[in-house]
Amino acid sequence: MAMADVFSRINPVAPPSHIDTDMDILIVGAGFSGLGMAIQLKQAGVENFTLIERAGEVGGTWRDNHYPGAACDVASHLYSFSFDQNPNWSRAFGQQPEIFEYIKRCAQKYNLRKHIRFNTTMVSSRYDDDSGIWHARTADGDELTARVMVSAVGALSDAAYPKIAGLESFRGKLMHTAQWDNHYDLAGKRVAVIGSGASAIQVVPEIAAQATQLTIFQRTPSWIMPKPDRAIPEKEQAEYRKTPFKLHKRRFRIYWMSELFAPFVISDLAFFKKRAEAMAGAHIRKQVRGSGMREIVTPDYRIGCKRVLISNDWYPALQQDNVELIADGPECITENAIVTRDGRTIEVDAIVCATGFKVPSKAAPFPIRGRADADLNAAWGDGAEAYKGVAVAGFPNLFFLMGPNTGPSHTSVLAFTEMQMEYILKAIGHMARHKLKSLEVKKKIQDKFNRGIQWRMKHTSWTSGCNSWYLTDSGKNTTLYPGFNWEYRLRMWYFRSADYHRQTIGQSVRARRESSPSVA
Ligand code: NAP
């Protein structure tokens, strides 16, 4: 046995360096998180896994969101795998083509494509109590089976169109930012953009530069900070290539700067809010002329309640001669125009919906039936819940990446998902070592964890009274993690087998239930 393997057996916080198993593992989704999970499995010597991907290419959100101006609002050196850092980022904040290239390169480098079934959509899955096996059905009628299933469908992958009367009657070009048509030429067109969130503030300056007329419908303004972006000169990139320590140091610094910034976004304490709002207010005063316009773009809710955005070109774009900002949503849409709430008819050639996504952590990403035919959607009827964001009682051998309450508001999502990957690896290693048929989190452990999460939510800016995709209809935050990433890391480092009901191969379901009376 290799020394590293001995170490990982005696140290429950280290992910196993080698897993000896013939268990089949099914990963749903080949975006950042699904590929990261696959890489970690490979590095632990596990090869019998399959990824299914509904599209024809890897990349998830970074494949789909290729609208002009699409970029990441987390610094490039942090928005990449810690185990495959990239010295070649050309900008401090990566743009979509470069991030997409990075993801494709990872798929190539770790030889993952042979594990991926492209153009395969999962339509349902069912856990078989007797065998401890997941049966997954795809849209083309195939059935896949696996001992372990990992949902890596992403947090925001299904475009949400706005519910506006007449939208379907529009005869011009209708696009969602996540379903952009690269062949559509905006030059000389009259365009309307609906929305003023993270996607809108990136696409609007690009459209404003090309369209003859741009009308923006802003229902709610966003709090926006300056973006400390810059081109990274080739000389600096060469230094990172030559001295990886410098690259690690840069990542380390960005990580801890983001952690320092966390309370300004997350906490509802006046001390943090006042300072953060003063910074964002100064950005408005510096970039926006005229008190009328300043008033329209200044939010009336606490900073952090919705996602805090960064941009240097949104406010200037709003003030271009060819741009009009309407401080409301549209009233309705006709064949060739948008009608405003005050009765104006604005003729347009194209409508861009920058209206966000359907949020899966409010509901099951696809029909999932667990032990005793339990329906995940029903289990999540009151809002999605999981233990540490990865495991759900009643659904053995199923793990989530980017599951409930694991989204970050202040740092890279990968800083969270990597910890989930390592945790899942530890769980799989545990199953392999003990020849487990099933591993299912205890309901009381999951409930205790979520009581703590929801208690902490009461003291965050997210529940301070705005309407956002973070919340369910009843106002419960099921999407974000209410704390620092370093603290989530500590929680995820330790895989405690006592948190789980475990059933070995050969043990009957009844025997296990009798020995586990607390299972819900
Ligand atoms: P979003 O934040 O949900 O924003 C949707 C926008 O559409 C909001 O301004 C919303 O207004 C508006 N809207 C929705 N329905 C409307 C209607 N019927 N009439 C008028 N306006 C309507 O969506 P997003 O901008 O696509 O961003 C979603 C998330 O994706 C972000 O929070 C972020 O996590 C991620 N993202 C990240 C980046 C990045 O740089 N890393 C870039 C883009 C997106 P209300 O606010 O009034 O609801």
Coordinates of C-alpha atoms and ligand atoms in Angstrom, one line a residue:
M1 CA 0.0 0.0 0.0
A2 CA 1.4 3.4 -0.9
M3 CA 2.3 5.7 1.9
A4 CA -0.2 8.4 0.7
D5 CA -2.9 5.7 0.8
V6 CA -2.0 4.7 4.4
F7 CA -2.2 8.4 5.3
S8 CA -5.6 8.9 3.8
R9 CA -6.9 5.8 5.7
I10 CA -5.8 7.1 9.0
N11 CA -6.6 10.7 8.4
P12 CA -10.3 11.3 7.8
V13 CA -9.8 14.8 6.5
A14 CA -7.6 13.9 3.6
P15 CA -9.4 12.7 0.4
P16 CA -8.3 9.2 -0.5
S17 CA -5.3 9.1 -2.8
H18 CA -6.4 5.8 -4.2
I19 CA -9.8 4.1 -4.2
D20 CA -10.0 0.4 -5.0
T21 CA -13.5 -0.1 -6.3
D22 CA -15.5 -1.5 -9.2
M23 CA -18.6 0.5 -8.2
D24 CA -20.2 2.3 -11.2
I25 CA -20.5 6.1 -10.7
L26 CA -22.8 8.2 -12.8
I27 CA -22.2 12.0 -13.0
V28 CA -25.0 14.1 -14.4
G29 CA -23.6 17.1 -16.1
A30 CA -20.2 17.9 -17.7
G31 CA -19.8 21.5 -16.6
F32 CA -17.1 22.8 -14.3
S33 CA -18.3 20.7 -11.3
G34 CA -19.0 17.4 -13.1
L35 CA -15.6 17.6 -14.8
G36 CA -13.9 18.5 -11.5
M37 CA -15.6 15.4 -9.9
A38 CA -14.4 13.2 -12.8
I39 CA -10.9 14.5 -12.5
Q40 CA -10.8 13.9 -8.7
L41 CA -12.1 10.3 -9.3
K42 CA -9.4 9.7 -12.0
Q43 CA -6.7 11.0 -9.7
A44 CA -7.9 8.5 -7.1
G45 CA -7.6 5.7 -9.6
V46 CA -11.3 5.3 -10.3
E47 CA -12.1 4.8 -14.0
N48 CA -15.6 3.3 -14.0
F49 CA -17.6 6.4 -14.1
T50 CA -19.8 8.0 -16.8
L51 CA -20.8 11.5 -17.3
I52 CA -24.0 12.3 -19.1
E53 CA -24.3 15.7 -20.7
R54 CA -27.4 17.0 -22.4
A55 CA -25.5 19.3 -24.8
G56 CA -22.9 18.3 -27.4
E57 CA -19.9 19.9 -25.6
V58 CA -18.5 20.3 -22.1
G59 CA -18.6 23.6 -20.2
G60 CA -22.1 24.1 -18.8
T61 CA -22.8 27.7 -18.0
W62 CA -19.6 28.8 -19.8
R63 CA -20.6 27.0 -23.0
D64 CA -24.1 28.4 -22.9
N65 CA -23.5 32.0 -21.8
H66 CA -21.6 33.3 -24.8
Y67 CA -23.5 36.6 -25.2
P68 CA -21.3 39.6 -26.0
G69 CA -19.5 40.8 -22.9
A70 CA -20.0 37.5 -21.0
A71 CA -17.3 37.4 -18.3
C72 CA -16.7 36.3 -14.8
D73 CA -17.0 38.6 -11.9
V74 CA -14.6 36.5 -9.8
A75 CA -10.9 37.1 -10.5
S76 CA -9.5 34.6 -13.0
H77 CA -6.8 33.2 -10.8
L78 CA -9.4 32.1 -8.2
Y79 CA -12.0 31.0 -10.8
S80 CA -10.2 27.9 -11.9
F81 CA -9.4 24.5 -10.3
S82 CA -6.9 24.7 -7.4
F83 CA -5.4 21.5 -8.8
D84 CA -5.0 22.9 -12.3
Q85 CA -4.1 26.5 -12.0
N86 CA -3.7 28.5 -15.2
P87 CA -0.8 30.9 -15.5
N88 CA -2.0 32.1 -18.9
W89 CA -5.1 34.2 -18.0
S90 CA -5.0 37.2 -20.2
R91 CA -7.2 39.4 -17.9
A92 CA -7.7 39.8 -14.2
F93 CA -11.3 38.9 -14.8
G94 CA -11.7 36.1 -17.3
Q95 CA -14.0 36.5 -20.3
Q96 CA -16.2 33.7 -21.5
P97 CA -14.1 32.4 -24.5
E98 CA -11.0 32.0 -22.3
I99 CA -12.9 30.3 -19.4
F100 CA -14.6 28.0 -21.9
E101 CA -11.2 27.2 -23.5
Y102 CA -9.8 26.4 -20.0
I103 CA -12.7 24.0 -19.3
K104 CA -12.3 22.2 -22.6
R105 CA -8.5 22.0 -22.0
C106 CA -9.1 20.3 -18.7
A107 CA -11.5 17.8 -20.3
Q108 CA -8.7 17.0 -22.9
K109 CA -5.8 17.0 -20.4
Y110 CA -7.5 14.5 -18.1
N111 CA -8.8 12.4 -21.0
L112 CA -12.4 12.8 -19.8
R113 CA -14.2 12.8 -23.2
K114 CA -14.2 9.0 -23.4
H115 CA -16.3 9.0 -20.2
I116 CA -18.9 11.4 -21.5
R117 CA -22.2 10.6 -23.2
F118 CA -23.0 13.8 -25.0
N119 CA -26.5 14.8 -26.2
T120 CA -28.0 12.7 -23.4
T121 CA -30.6 14.2 -21.2
M122 CA -31.5 12.6 -17.9
V123 CA -35.3 12.5 -17.6
S124 CA -35.7 10.5 -14.4
S125 CA -33.9 8.3 -11.9
R126 CA -35.0 5.8 -9.4
Y127 CA -33.1 4.1 -6.5
D128 CA -33.7 0.4 -6.0
D129 CA -33.8 -0.5 -2.3
D130 CA -32.9 -4.1 -2.7
S131 CA -29.9 -3.7 -4.9
G132 CA -28.7 -0.3 -3.7
I133 CA -28.5 0.8 -7.4
W134 CA -29.7 3.9 -9.1
H135 CA -31.5 3.4 -12.4
A136 CA -31.4 6.5 -14.6
R137 CA -33.6 7.0 -17.7
T138 CA -32.4 9.2 -20.6
A139 CA -34.6 11.1 -23.1
D140 CA -33.7 8.6 -25.8
G141 CA -35.1 5.7 -23.7
D142 CA -31.8 4.2 -22.5
E143 CA -31.5 3.1 -18.9
L144 CA -28.2 3.6 -17.1
T145 CA -27.4 2.0 -13.7
A146 CA -24.9 3.0 -11.1
R147 CA -24.2 2.4 -7.4
V148 CA -23.5 6.1 -6.9
M149 CA -25.1 9.1 -8.7
V150 CA -23.7 12.6 -8.5
S151 CA -25.9 15.5 -9.7
A152 CA -23.7 18.1 -11.2
V153 CA -26.3 20.0 -13.2
G154 CA -25.2 23.4 -12.1
A155 CA -27.0 26.1 -10.2
L156 CA -28.2 28.2 -13.1
S157 CA -28.5 26.2 -16.3
D158 CA -32.1 26.6 -17.4
A159 CA -32.9 30.0 -18.9
A160 CA -36.0 31.7 -17.5
Y161 CA -38.1 33.9 -19.8
P162 CA -40.1 36.7 -18.3
K163 CA -43.9 36.3 -17.9
I164 CA -44.9 39.3 -20.0
A165 CA -48.2 39.4 -21.9
G166 CA -47.7 39.1 -25.6
L167 CA -44.1 37.9 -25.5
E168 CA -45.0 34.9 -27.6
S169 CA -46.5 37.1 -30.3
F170 CA -43.3 39.1 -30.9
R171 CA -42.2 38.6 -34.5
G172 CA -38.8 40.1 -34.2
K173 CA -35.7 38.5 -32.8
L174 CA -36.1 37.1 -29.3
M175 CA -33.0 36.0 -27.4
H176 CA -32.2 35.1 -23.9
T177 CA -28.6 35.9 -22.7
A178 CA -28.1 32.2 -22.0
Q179 CA -29.3 31.2 -25.5
W180 CA -27.5 33.8 -27.6
D181 CA -27.6 33.7 -31.4
N182 CA -24.1 34.6 -32.6
H183 CA -25.3 35.0 -36.1
Y184 CA -27.6 37.8 -35.3
D185 CA -26.1 41.2 -36.2
L186 CA -27.1 43.9 -33.8
A187 CA -25.6 46.7 -35.9
G188 CA -28.2 49.2 -36.8
K189 CA -31.0 47.5 -34.9
R190 CA -33.5 48.8 -32.4
V191 CA -33.1 46.6 -29.3
A192 CA -34.8 46.2 -26.0
V193 CA -33.1 44.5 -23.0
I194 CA -35.3 43.3 -20.1
G195 CA -33.4 43.0 -16.8
S196 CA -30.6 44.8 -15.0
G197 CA -28.9 41.9 -13.2
A198 CA -25.4 40.3 -13.6
S199 CA -26.0 39.3 -17.3
A200 CA -27.6 42.6 -18.3
I201 CA -24.9 44.8 -17.0
Q202 CA -22.4 42.8 -19.1
V203 CA -24.4 42.6 -22.4
V204 CA -25.8 46.1 -22.4
P205 CA -22.5 48.0 -23.0
E206 CA -21.8 45.7 -26.0
I207 CA -25.3 46.2 -27.5
A208 CA -25.2 49.9 -26.9
A209 CA -22.0 50.1 -29.0
Q210 CA -23.7 48.5 -32.0
A211 CA -27.5 49.2 -31.9
T212 CA -29.0 52.4 -33.2
Q213 CA -31.5 52.4 -30.3
L214 CA -31.4 50.5 -27.1
T215 CA -34.2 50.5 -24.5
I216 CA -33.4 48.9 -21.1
F217 CA -36.2 47.8 -18.8
Q218 CA -34.9 47.9 -15.2
R219 CA -37.4 46.7 -12.7
T220 CA -34.9 46.9 -9.8
P221 CA -31.5 48.5 -9.9
S222 CA -28.4 46.5 -8.8
W223 CA -25.7 47.7 -6.4
I224 CA -22.6 47.9 -8.5
M225 CA -19.0 48.3 -7.5
P226 CA -16.0 49.3 -9.7
K227 CA -14.4 46.3 -11.5
P228 CA -10.6 46.1 -10.8
D229 CA -10.0 44.5 -14.2
R230 CA -6.8 44.8 -16.3
A231 CA -5.0 43.0 -19.0
I232 CA -2.3 40.7 -17.6
P233 CA 0.8 41.4 -19.6
E234 CA 2.6 38.4 -21.3
K235 CA 5.6 39.1 -19.1
E236 CA 3.6 38.6 -15.9
Q237 CA 2.0 35.4 -17.4
A238 CA 5.5 34.1 -18.2
E239 CA 6.5 34.7 -14.5
Y240 CA 3.6 32.6 -13.4
R241 CA 4.6 29.8 -15.8
K242 CA 8.2 30.0 -14.6
T243 CA 7.5 30.3 -10.9
P244 CA 4.3 28.5 -9.9
F245 CA 4.8 29.8 -6.4
K246 CA 3.9 33.3 -7.6
L247 CA 0.7 31.9 -9.2
H248 CA -0.2 30.2 -5.9
K249 CA 0.6 33.4 -4.0
R250 CA -1.7 35.4 -6.3
R251 CA -4.5 33.0 -5.8
F252 CA -4.0 32.9 -2.1
R253 CA -4.1 36.7 -1.9
I254 CA -7.3 36.9 -4.0
Y255 CA -8.9 34.2 -1.9
W256 CA -8.3 36.0 1.4
M257 CA -9.2 39.4 0.0
S258 CA -12.6 37.9 -1.0
E259 CA -13.0 36.3 2.4
L260 CA -12.3 39.7 4.0
F261 CA -15.0 41.2 1.8
A262 CA -17.6 38.5 2.8
P263 CA -19.1 40.3 5.8
F264 CA -19.8 43.4 3.7
V265 CA -21.9 41.3 1.4
I266 CA -23.4 38.7 3.7
S267 CA -23.9 40.4 7.1
D268 CA -26.8 42.7 7.8
L269 CA -24.9 44.6 10.4
A270 CA -25.1 48.4 9.8
F271 CA -21.3 48.7 10.2
F272 CA -20.7 46.7 7.1
K273 CA -23.7 47.9 5.1
K274 CA -22.9 51.6 5.6
R275 CA -19.4 51.2 4.3
A276 CA -20.3 49.0 1.3
E277 CA -23.2 51.3 0.3
A278 CA -20.9 54.3 0.6
M279 CA -18.4 52.6 -1.8
A280 CA -21.1 51.7 -4.3
G281 CA -22.7 55.2 -3.9
A282 CA -19.4 56.8 -4.7
H283 CA -19.2 54.7 -7.9
I284 CA -22.6 56.1 -8.9
R285 CA -21.6 59.7 -8.2
K286 CA -18.4 59.3 -10.1
Q287 CA -20.0 57.7 -13.2
V288 CA -23.5 59.0 -13.4
R289 CA -24.4 62.6 -14.3
G290 CA -27.6 64.3 -13.0
S291 CA -29.6 63.7 -9.9
G292 CA -32.6 62.2 -11.8
M293 CA -30.5 59.4 -13.3
R294 CA -28.6 58.8 -10.1
E295 CA -31.9 58.3 -8.3
I296 CA -33.1 55.8 -10.9
V297 CA -29.9 53.6 -10.6
T298 CA -29.7 53.7 -6.8
P299 CA -31.3 50.7 -5.2
D300 CA -33.7 51.1 -2.3
Y301 CA -32.8 47.8 -0.6
R302 CA -29.7 46.9 1.4
I303 CA -26.5 46.1 -0.4
G304 CA -25.9 42.3 -0.6
C305 CA -29.6 41.5 -0.6
K306 CA -29.3 40.8 -4.3
R307 CA -26.0 39.9 -5.9
V308 CA -23.5 42.7 -5.7
L309 CA -22.2 43.4 -9.2
I310 CA -19.0 44.8 -10.6
S311 CA -18.8 46.9 -13.7
N312 CA -17.0 50.0 -15.1
D313 CA -19.1 50.3 -18.3
W314 CA -22.8 49.8 -17.3
Y315 CA -23.4 53.4 -16.0
P316 CA -21.5 55.0 -19.0
A317 CA -23.6 52.8 -21.4
L318 CA -26.9 54.0 -19.8
Q319 CA -25.9 57.6 -20.6
Q320 CA -25.2 57.1 -24.3
D321 CA -27.4 59.1 -26.7
N322 CA -28.8 56.0 -28.3
V323 CA -29.8 54.4 -24.9
E324 CA -32.9 54.9 -22.8
L325 CA -33.3 53.4 -19.3
I326 CA -36.9 52.8 -18.3
A327 CA -37.3 52.3 -14.5
D328 CA -39.9 49.6 -14.7
G329 CA -40.7 46.3 -16.4
P330 CA -42.7 46.3 -19.7
E331 CA -46.5 46.3 -19.6
C332 CA -46.8 44.0 -22.6
I333 CA -45.3 43.1 -25.9
T334 CA -46.9 43.2 -29.4
E335 CA -45.8 41.8 -32.7
N336 CA -43.1 44.5 -33.2
A337 CA -43.0 46.6 -30.1
I338 CA -42.8 46.8 -26.3
V339 CA -45.4 48.8 -24.5
T340 CA -44.3 50.6 -21.3
R341 CA -46.4 50.9 -18.2
D342 CA -47.0 54.6 -18.9
G343 CA -48.5 53.6 -22.3
R344 CA -45.7 54.4 -24.7
T345 CA -45.2 52.0 -27.6
I346 CA -41.5 51.5 -28.5
E347 CA -40.9 49.6 -31.8
V348 CA -38.0 47.2 -31.6
D349 CA -36.3 44.7 -33.9
A350 CA -35.0 42.5 -31.1
I351 CA -35.7 41.7 -27.5
V352 CA -33.0 40.4 -25.2
C353 CA -34.2 38.7 -22.1
A354 CA -31.5 39.1 -19.4
T355 CA -34.0 37.6 -17.0
G356 CA -32.0 34.9 -15.2
F357 CA -32.6 31.3 -14.6
K358 CA -34.8 28.7 -13.1
V359 CA -33.2 27.8 -9.9
P360 CA -32.7 24.0 -9.3
S361 CA -31.9 24.2 -5.6
K362 CA -35.6 25.2 -5.1
A363 CA -36.7 21.9 -6.8
A364 CA -35.2 18.6 -8.0
P365 CA -33.2 19.1 -11.2
F366 CA -35.0 16.1 -12.7
P367 CA -37.4 13.6 -11.3
I368 CA -35.5 11.7 -8.6
R369 CA -37.1 8.8 -6.6
G370 CA -35.2 7.6 -3.6
R371 CA -35.7 4.9 -1.0
A372 CA -39.2 3.6 -0.7
D373 CA -40.1 5.6 -3.9
A374 CA -39.7 8.9 -2.1
D375 CA -39.9 11.9 -4.5
L376 CA -37.2 14.5 -4.1
N377 CA -39.5 17.2 -5.2
A378 CA -41.9 16.3 -2.4
A379 CA -39.1 16.1 0.1
W380 CA -38.0 19.6 -1.0
G381 CA -41.6 21.0 -1.1
D382 CA -40.7 23.4 1.6
G383 CA -37.4 24.4 0.0
A384 CA -34.4 22.3 -0.9
E385 CA -32.3 21.0 2.0
A386 CA -29.3 18.7 2.1
Y387 CA -26.6 17.8 4.6
K388 CA -23.6 20.1 3.9
G389 CA -25.2 20.7 0.5
V390 CA -24.3 17.2 -0.7
A391 CA -26.5 14.4 0.7
V392 CA -30.2 14.1 1.3
A393 CA -31.9 11.8 3.8
G394 CA -34.1 9.2 2.0
F395 CA -31.8 9.3 -1.1
P396 CA -28.9 6.9 -0.5
N397 CA -25.8 6.9 -2.7
L398 CA -26.8 10.2 -4.2
F399 CA -24.6 13.3 -3.9
F400 CA -25.0 16.9 -5.1
L401 CA -22.5 19.4 -6.4
M402 CA -23.7 23.0 -6.0
G403 CA -26.5 21.6 -3.9
P404 CA -28.8 23.6 -1.6
N405 CA -27.1 26.4 0.4
T406 CA -23.7 26.0 -1.1
G407 CA -23.7 29.1 -3.4
P408 CA -21.2 31.8 -2.6
S409 CA -22.0 35.5 -2.8
H410 CA -18.5 36.8 -2.3
T411 CA -16.0 34.3 -3.8
S412 CA -15.5 31.7 -6.4
V413 CA -18.1 28.9 -6.6
L414 CA -15.2 26.5 -7.2
A415 CA -13.9 27.2 -3.7
F416 CA -17.2 25.5 -2.6
T417 CA -17.6 22.8 -5.2
E418 CA -14.0 21.6 -4.8
M419 CA -14.7 20.9 -1.1
Q420 CA -17.9 19.0 -2.1
M421 CA -15.9 16.9 -4.6
E422 CA -13.4 16.0 -2.0
Y423 CA -16.1 15.2 0.5
I424 CA -17.9 13.0 -2.1
L425 CA -14.6 11.3 -2.8
K426 CA -14.2 10.5 0.9
A427 CA -17.8 9.1 0.9
I428 CA -17.1 6.9 -2.1
G429 CA -13.8 5.8 -0.6
H430 CA -15.6 4.9 2.6
M431 CA -18.2 2.9 0.6
A432 CA -15.5 1.1 -1.3
R433 CA -13.4 0.2 1.8
H434 CA -16.4 -1.1 3.7
K435 CA -18.1 -2.7 0.7
L436 CA -21.2 -0.7 1.3
K437 CA -24.3 -1.2 -0.6
S438 CA -25.7 2.1 0.5
L439 CA -24.8 5.2 2.4
E440 CA -27.6 7.5 3.5
V441 CA -27.4 10.6 5.6
K442 CA -29.4 10.4 8.9
K443 CA -32.4 12.7 8.8
K444 CA -31.8 14.1 12.3
I445 CA -28.2 15.0 11.3
Q446 CA -29.5 16.8 8.1
D447 CA -32.2 18.6 10.1
K448 CA -29.7 19.8 12.7
F449 CA -27.4 21.1 10.0
N450 CA -30.2 23.0 8.3
R451 CA -31.6 24.4 11.5
G452 CA -28.2 26.0 11.9
I453 CA -28.1 27.3 8.3
Q454 CA -31.5 28.8 8.5
W455 CA -30.8 30.4 11.9
R456 CA -27.8 32.1 10.5
M457 CA -29.8 33.3 7.5
K458 CA -31.8 35.5 9.8
H459 CA -28.7 37.7 10.2
T460 CA -27.9 38.0 6.6
S461 CA -28.6 40.8 4.1
W462 CA -30.3 38.2 1.8
T463 CA -33.4 38.2 4.1
S464 CA -33.4 41.9 4.6
G465 CA -36.5 42.4 2.4
C466 CA -35.8 42.3 -1.4
N467 CA -37.0 39.9 -4.0
S468 CA -34.2 37.7 -5.4
W469 CA -33.6 34.3 -7.0
Y470 CA -31.8 33.3 -3.7
L471 CA -35.2 32.9 -2.0
T472 CA -38.1 30.6 -2.4
D473 CA -41.6 32.0 -2.7
S474 CA -42.0 31.7 1.1
G475 CA -38.8 33.7 1.6
K476 CA -36.4 30.8 2.6
N477 CA -32.9 31.0 1.3
T478 CA -32.0 27.6 -0.1
T479 CA -29.3 28.7 -2.4
L480 CA -26.4 30.5 -0.6
Y481 CA -24.0 29.6 2.2
P482 CA -24.3 32.1 5.0
G483 CA -20.7 32.3 5.9
F484 CA -17.0 32.3 5.0
N485 CA -15.6 29.8 2.6
W486 CA -12.8 28.8 5.0
E487 CA -15.5 27.9 7.5
Y488 CA -17.3 25.7 5.0
R489 CA -14.0 24.1 4.2
L490 CA -13.5 23.1 7.8
R491 CA -17.0 21.5 7.8
M492 CA -16.3 19.6 4.6
W493 CA -12.8 18.3 5.5
Y494 CA -14.2 15.8 7.9
F495 CA -16.2 12.9 6.6
R496 CA -18.0 11.4 9.7
S497 CA -19.3 8.0 8.8
A498 CA -21.6 8.1 12.0
D499 CA -23.6 10.8 10.2
Y500 CA -24.8 8.1 7.8
H501 CA -26.8 4.9 7.8
R502 CA -24.7 2.3 6.2
Q503 CA -25.7 -1.0 4.7
T504 CA -23.2 -3.5 3.5
I505 CA -23.7 -5.7 0.5
G506 CA -25.8 -8.7 1.5
Q507 CA -27.5 -6.9 4.4
S508 CA -31.2 -6.8 3.8
V509 CA -33.2 -3.6 3.7
R510 CA -35.4 -4.8 6.6
A511 CA -32.4 -5.7 8.7
R512 CA -30.9 -2.3 8.2
R513 CA -34.2 -0.4 8.9
E514 CA -34.6 -2.4 12.1
S515 CA -31.1 -1.3 13.2
S516 CA -31.8 2.3 12.1
P517 CA -35.1 3.3 13.6
S518 CA -34.4 7.0 13.1
V519 CA -34.5 6.9 9.3
A520 CA -37.3 9.2 8.1
Ligands
NAP1 P1 -30.9 37.7 -12.4 O1 -29.8 38.2 -11.5 O2 -31.9 36.8 -11.9 O3 -31.5 39.0 -13.1 C1 -32.7 38.9 -13.8 C2 -33.1 40.3 -14.2 O4 -34.3 40.3 -15.0 C3 -33.4 41.2 -12.9 O5 -33.1 42.5 -13.2 C4 -35.0 41.0 -12.9 O6 -35.6 42.1 -12.2 C5 -35.3 41.1 -14.4 N1 -36.6 40.5 -14.7 C6 -37.0 39.3 -14.6 N2 -38.3 39.2 -15.0 C7 -38.7 40.4 -15.4 C8 -39.9 41.0 -15.9 N3 -40.9 40.2 -16.1 N4 -39.9 42.3 -16.2 C9 -38.8 43.0 -16.0 N5 -37.6 42.6 -15.5 C10 -37.6 41.3 -15.2 O7 -30.3 37.0 -13.7 P2 -28.8 37.1 -14.4 O8 -28.5 38.6 -14.6 O9 -28.8 36.2 -15.6 O10 -27.9 36.6 -13.3 C11 -28.2 35.4 -12.6 C12 -27.0 34.9 -11.8 O11 -26.1 34.4 -12.8 C13 -26.3 36.0 -11.1 O12 -26.8 36.3 -9.8 C14 -24.9 35.3 -11.0 O13 -24.9 34.4 -9.9 C15 -24.8 34.5 -12.3 N6 -24.1 35.3 -13.2 C16 -22.8 35.5 -13.0 C17 -22.0 36.2 -13.8 C18 -20.6 36.3 -13.5 O14 -20.0 37.3 -13.8 N7 -20.0 35.4 -12.7 C19 -22.5 36.8 -14.9 C20 -23.9 36.6 -15.2 C21 -24.6 35.9 -14.4 P3 -35.9 42.0 -10.6 O15 -34.5 42.2 -10.0 O16 -36.8 43.1 -10.4 O17 -36.4 40.7 -10.4

